[in-house]
């Protein structure tokens, strides 16, 4: 099956620093990738939709200047949390939709646990 | 607008018993429906999906789900629970045929399996 990787899997940083999370589709091309955020014991909340070669579409309430998304190629999207603060601590999960794939199936990465001290 | 409601935030069964996780959806267009499983500190794994073919969908690990339009339901079942089935389960919906639509997730159901 299609595989999506995320790097790093876990990161701890000081308040005020920026953190970059990579999401890669390993064996397929993904025109569209999605970034979700998950708080403990809660569901996934969509943050933004990332389209290759164009600007990301952010959900209401998500600060685009704080959560920078770059989808530079058909296999890579990055999420940069700028000037991170403790309230940004969360589990970030990306997913990729296979280009031309049937059924709109999304394949999820293993997630990145961000802890901001 | 689309939405998903998962009835029961926590379901407990004994090993070998039937598993039933409930999901009801709301969609103004014909939906795609999905069930995902998440183990602690991991991403989501696709169990099965409904994309307008057969209404009874079989997935991995012995799970299956039936799409019932009249009841707007997509409940997940497994005849016999195994200890390894203990995890968080999410039902999700997306609009079709709009390409690139993000998934809308339910709040999840935690499945516990006792021996």
Short mmCIF file of C-alpha atoms in Angstrom, two decimals:
data_model
loop_
_atom_site.label_atom_id
_atom_site.label_comp_id
_atom_site.label_asym_id
_atom_site.label_seq_id
_atom_site.Cartn_x
_atom_site.Cartn_y
_atom_site.Cartn_z
CA UNK A 1 0.00 0.00 0.00
CA UNK A 2 0.87 3.65 -0.25
CA UNK A 3 3.26 4.88 2.40
CA UNK A 4 3.56 8.34 3.90
CA UNK A 5 6.43 9.26 6.16
CA UNK A 6 6.89 12.14 8.55
CA UNK A 7 10.05 13.54 10.00
CA UNK A 8 10.80 14.03 12.80
CA UNK A 9 8.57 11.69 14.74
CA UNK A 10 9.14 13.62 17.93
CA UNK A 11 10.59 17.05 18.62
CA UNK A 12 11.08 19.10 21.75
CA UNK A 13 11.94 22.75 21.39
CA UNK A 14 12.17 25.94 23.39
CA UNK A 15 9.49 28.57 23.22
CA UNK A 16 10.14 31.05 20.42
CA UNK A 17 11.96 28.71 18.09
CA UNK A 18 10.68 27.42 14.76
CA UNK A 19 10.16 23.80 13.92
CA UNK A 20 9.86 22.23 10.48
CA UNK A 21 7.96 18.98 9.92
CA UNK A 22 8.30 17.06 6.67
CA UNK A 23 5.67 14.89 5.08
CA UNK A 24 6.66 12.61 2.21
CA UNK A 25 4.75 10.23 0.00
CA UNK A 26 7.23 7.44 -0.56
CA UNK A 27 5.80 5.40 -3.40
CA UNK A 28 3.25 7.63 -5.06
CA UNK A 29 2.73 11.19 -6.19
CA UNK A 30 0.45 13.43 -4.19
CA UNK A 31 -0.98 16.56 -5.73
CA UNK A 32 -2.76 17.29 -2.49
CA UNK A 33 -1.59 16.84 1.07
CA UNK A 34 -3.42 17.69 4.24
CA UNK A 35 -2.18 18.76 7.65
CA UNK A 36 -4.13 17.82 10.75
CA UNK A 37 -3.66 18.53 14.41
CA UNK A 38 -4.73 16.20 17.17
CA UNK A 39 -4.99 17.04 20.85
CA UNK A 40 -4.89 14.24 23.44
CA UNK A 41 -7.96 12.05 23.43
CA UNK A 42 -9.51 14.08 20.64
CA UNK A 43 -10.16 13.74 16.96
CA UNK A 44 -8.15 15.13 14.08
CA UNK A 45 -8.78 18.70 13.12
CA UNK A 46 -7.89 19.86 9.64
CA UNK A 47 -5.46 22.75 9.64
CA UNK A 48 -4.78 23.25 5.95
CA UNK A 49 -4.84 21.76 2.50
CA UNK A 50 -1.57 21.81 0.66
CA UNK A 51 -1.53 21.77 -3.12
CA UNK A 52 1.64 21.22 -5.09
CA UNK A 53 2.84 24.41 -6.72
CA UNK A 54 0.28 26.72 -5.16
CA UNK A 55 -0.55 28.36 -1.87
CA UNK A 56 -2.05 26.28 0.89
CA UNK A 57 -5.67 26.73 1.90
CA UNK A 58 -6.05 27.25 5.63
CA UNK A 59 -9.05 26.40 7.76
CA UNK A 60 -10.80 29.10 9.69
CA UNK A 61 -8.94 29.99 12.85
CA UNK A 62 -5.56 28.67 11.69
CA UNK A 63 -2.91 31.37 11.43
CA UNK A 64 -1.19 31.04 8.09
CA UNK A 65 1.76 33.17 9.20
CA UNK A 66 2.34 30.90 12.15
CA UNK A 67 1.90 27.59 10.36
CA UNK A 68 3.81 27.93 7.11
CA UNK A 69 3.14 25.24 4.52
CA UNK A 70 5.23 24.53 1.47
CA UNK A 71 4.33 21.85 -1.06
CA UNK A 72 7.32 22.13 -3.36
CA UNK A 73 7.08 18.77 -5.09
CA UNK A 74 4.62 15.97 -5.70
CA UNK A 75 6.13 13.96 -2.87
CA UNK A 76 6.96 16.52 -0.21
CA UNK A 77 5.05 18.99 1.91
CA UNK A 78 6.48 20.81 4.90
CA UNK A 79 4.81 22.45 7.87
CA UNK A 80 6.84 25.03 9.77
CA UNK A 81 5.58 26.11 13.17
CA UNK A 82 7.09 29.57 13.59
CA UNK A 83 7.87 31.07 16.98
CA UNK A 84 6.42 28.05 18.71
CA UNK A 85 4.76 28.41 22.10
CA UNK A 86 3.61 25.81 24.63
CA UNK A 87 0.03 25.97 23.32
CA UNK A 88 1.35 24.72 19.97
CA UNK A 89 2.33 21.45 21.59
CA UNK A 90 0.31 18.78 19.85
CA UNK A 91 0.38 15.75 17.58
CA UNK A 92 0.64 16.84 13.96
CA UNK A 93 -0.41 14.37 11.27
CA UNK A 94 -0.19 14.74 7.53
CA UNK A 95 -2.00 12.81 4.86
CA UNK A 96 -1.53 12.53 1.13
CA UNK A 97 -4.07 11.91 -1.54
CA UNK A 98 -2.77 9.84 -4.40
CA UNK A 99 -2.94 11.75 -7.68
CA UNK A 100 -5.45 10.07 -9.94
CA UNK A 101 -6.30 7.56 -7.27
CA UNK A 102 -9.84 6.26 -7.05
CA UNK A 103 -12.11 6.83 -4.10
CA UNK A 104 -10.39 9.87 -2.68
CA UNK A 105 -8.37 7.74 -0.29
CA UNK A 106 -5.91 9.53 1.91
CA UNK A 107 -2.87 7.87 3.37
CA UNK A 108 -1.67 9.12 6.71
CA UNK A 109 1.79 9.64 8.06
CA UNK A 110 2.77 8.32 11.49
CA UNK A 111 2.53 11.76 13.07
CA UNK A 112 4.94 14.16 14.76
CA UNK A 113 4.74 14.84 18.48
CA UNK A 114 5.71 18.47 19.12
CA UNK A 115 6.45 19.58 22.65
CA UNK A 116 7.24 23.24 23.23
CA UNK A 117 8.85 24.03 26.56
CA UNK B 1 -21.90 20.65 4.86
CA UNK B 2 -20.78 17.24 5.97
CA UNK B 3 -20.48 15.76 9.40
CA UNK B 4 -19.93 12.48 11.15
CA UNK B 5 -21.27 11.35 14.49
CA UNK B 6 -19.78 8.40 16.29
CA UNK B 7 -22.11 7.07 18.95
CA UNK B 8 -20.26 6.04 22.07
CA UNK B 9 -16.85 7.44 22.89
CA UNK B 10 -15.88 4.18 24.55
CA UNK B 11 -16.85 0.61 23.75
CA UNK B 12 -15.74 -2.38 25.82
CA UNK B 13 -16.02 -5.98 24.70
CA UNK B 14 -14.66 -9.33 25.75
CA UNK B 15 -12.21 -11.20 23.59
CA UNK B 16 -14.16 -13.24 21.05
CA UNK B 17 -17.27 -11.08 21.28
CA UNK B 18 -18.87 -9.08 18.49
CA UNK B 19 -17.50 -5.60 17.89
CA UNK B 20 -19.95 -2.90 16.80
CA UNK B 21 -18.83 0.70 16.41
CA UNK B 22 -21.50 3.10 15.27
CA UNK B 23 -21.16 5.92 12.77
CA UNK B 24 -23.82 8.15 11.30
CA UNK B 25 -23.10 10.71 8.64
CA UNK B 26 -24.65 13.80 7.18
CA UNK B 27 -23.89 14.86 3.63
CA UNK B 28 -25.63 16.92 0.99
CA UNK B 29 -23.87 14.99 -1.76
CA UNK B 30 -23.17 11.27 -2.16
CA UNK B 31 -20.35 10.60 0.27
CA UNK B 32 -17.20 8.61 0.46
CA UNK B 33 -16.98 6.99 3.89
CA UNK B 34 -13.96 5.65 5.71
CA UNK B 35 -12.98 3.90 8.90
CA UNK B 36 -9.49 4.43 10.28
CA UNK B 37 -7.75 2.90 13.28
CA UNK B 38 -5.14 4.65 15.41
CA UNK B 39 -2.82 2.99 17.88
CA UNK B 40 -1.19 5.11 20.63
CA UNK B 41 1.24 7.70 19.32
CA UNK B 42 0.81 6.56 15.77
CA UNK B 43 -0.84 7.85 12.63
CA UNK B 44 -4.04 6.55 11.14
CA UNK B 45 -4.36 3.29 9.26
CA UNK B 46 -7.15 2.78 6.76
CA UNK B 47 -9.43 -0.11 7.71
CA UNK B 48 -11.90 0.17 4.87
CA UNK B 49 -13.70 2.61 2.62
CA UNK B 50 -17.02 2.98 0.83
CA UNK B 51 -16.93 4.60 -2.59
CA UNK B 52 -20.34 3.74 -4.06
CA UNK B 53 -19.59 0.19 -5.12
CA UNK B 54 -20.88 -2.62 -2.89
CA UNK B 55 -22.71 -1.41 0.19
CA UNK B 56 -21.06 -4.08 2.33
CA UNK B 57 -17.39 -3.27 2.50
CA UNK B 58 -14.77 -5.66 3.79
CA UNK B 59 -11.56 -4.31 5.22
CA UNK B 60 -8.41 -5.46 6.89
CA UNK B 61 -8.13 -7.46 10.11
CA UNK B 62 -11.59 -8.98 9.70
CA UNK B 63 -13.52 -5.72 9.91
CA UNK B 64 -16.41 -4.84 7.69
CA UNK B 65 -18.94 -2.02 7.41
CA UNK B 66 -22.29 -1.63 5.73
CA UNK B 67 -23.43 1.56 4.05
CA UNK B 68 -27.12 2.17 4.69
CA UNK B 69 -28.36 5.23 2.90
CA UNK B 70 -31.83 5.08 4.45
CA UNK B 71 -30.30 5.19 7.91
CA UNK B 72 -27.34 7.43 6.95
CA UNK B 73 -25.15 4.94 8.77
CA UNK B 74 -21.83 3.23 8.21
CA UNK B 75 -21.34 1.04 11.27
CA UNK B 76 -18.14 -0.97 11.70
CA UNK B 77 -18.32 -4.60 12.82
CA UNK B 78 -16.08 -7.55 13.52
CA UNK B 79 -17.50 -10.95 14.46
CA UNK B 80 -14.87 -11.82 17.04
CA UNK B 81 -12.74 -9.29 18.91
CA UNK B 82 -9.06 -9.84 19.47
CA UNK B 83 -6.90 -8.21 22.09
CA UNK B 84 -4.92 -6.50 19.34
CA UNK B 85 -8.07 -4.68 18.20
CA UNK B 86 -7.88 -2.37 21.21
CA UNK B 87 -7.32 1.08 19.71
CA UNK B 88 -9.01 4.33 18.72
CA UNK B 89 -11.34 4.14 15.73
CA UNK B 90 -12.37 7.07 13.58
CA UNK B 91 -15.15 7.30 11.05
CA UNK B 92 -14.67 9.91 8.33
CA UNK B 93 -16.56 11.36 5.38
CA UNK B 94 -15.51 13.28 2.32
CA UNK B 95 -17.48 14.85 -0.46
CA UNK B 96 -17.41 13.32 -3.89
CA UNK B 97 -16.77 13.76 -6.70
CA UNK B 98 -14.85 16.81 -5.54
CA UNK B 99 -11.24 15.88 -5.82
CA UNK B 100 -8.85 16.81 -3.09
CA UNK B 101 -11.49 17.22 -0.42
CA UNK B 102 -10.25 16.82 3.11
CA UNK B 103 -11.77 14.27 5.42
CA UNK B 104 -14.17 15.21 8.16
CA UNK B 105 -13.61 13.01 11.17
CA UNK B 106 -15.86 11.86 13.94
CA UNK B 107 -14.69 12.28 17.51
CA UNK B 108 -13.48 8.72 17.68
CA UNK B 109 -14.40 5.63 19.66
CA UNK B 110 -11.99 3.91 21.99
CA UNK B 111 -12.32 0.14 21.80
CA UNK B 112 -11.20 -1.85 24.83
CA UNK B 113 -10.93 -5.64 24.68
CA UNK B 114 -10.77 -7.68 27.85
CA UNK B 115 -9.66 -11.27 28.21
#
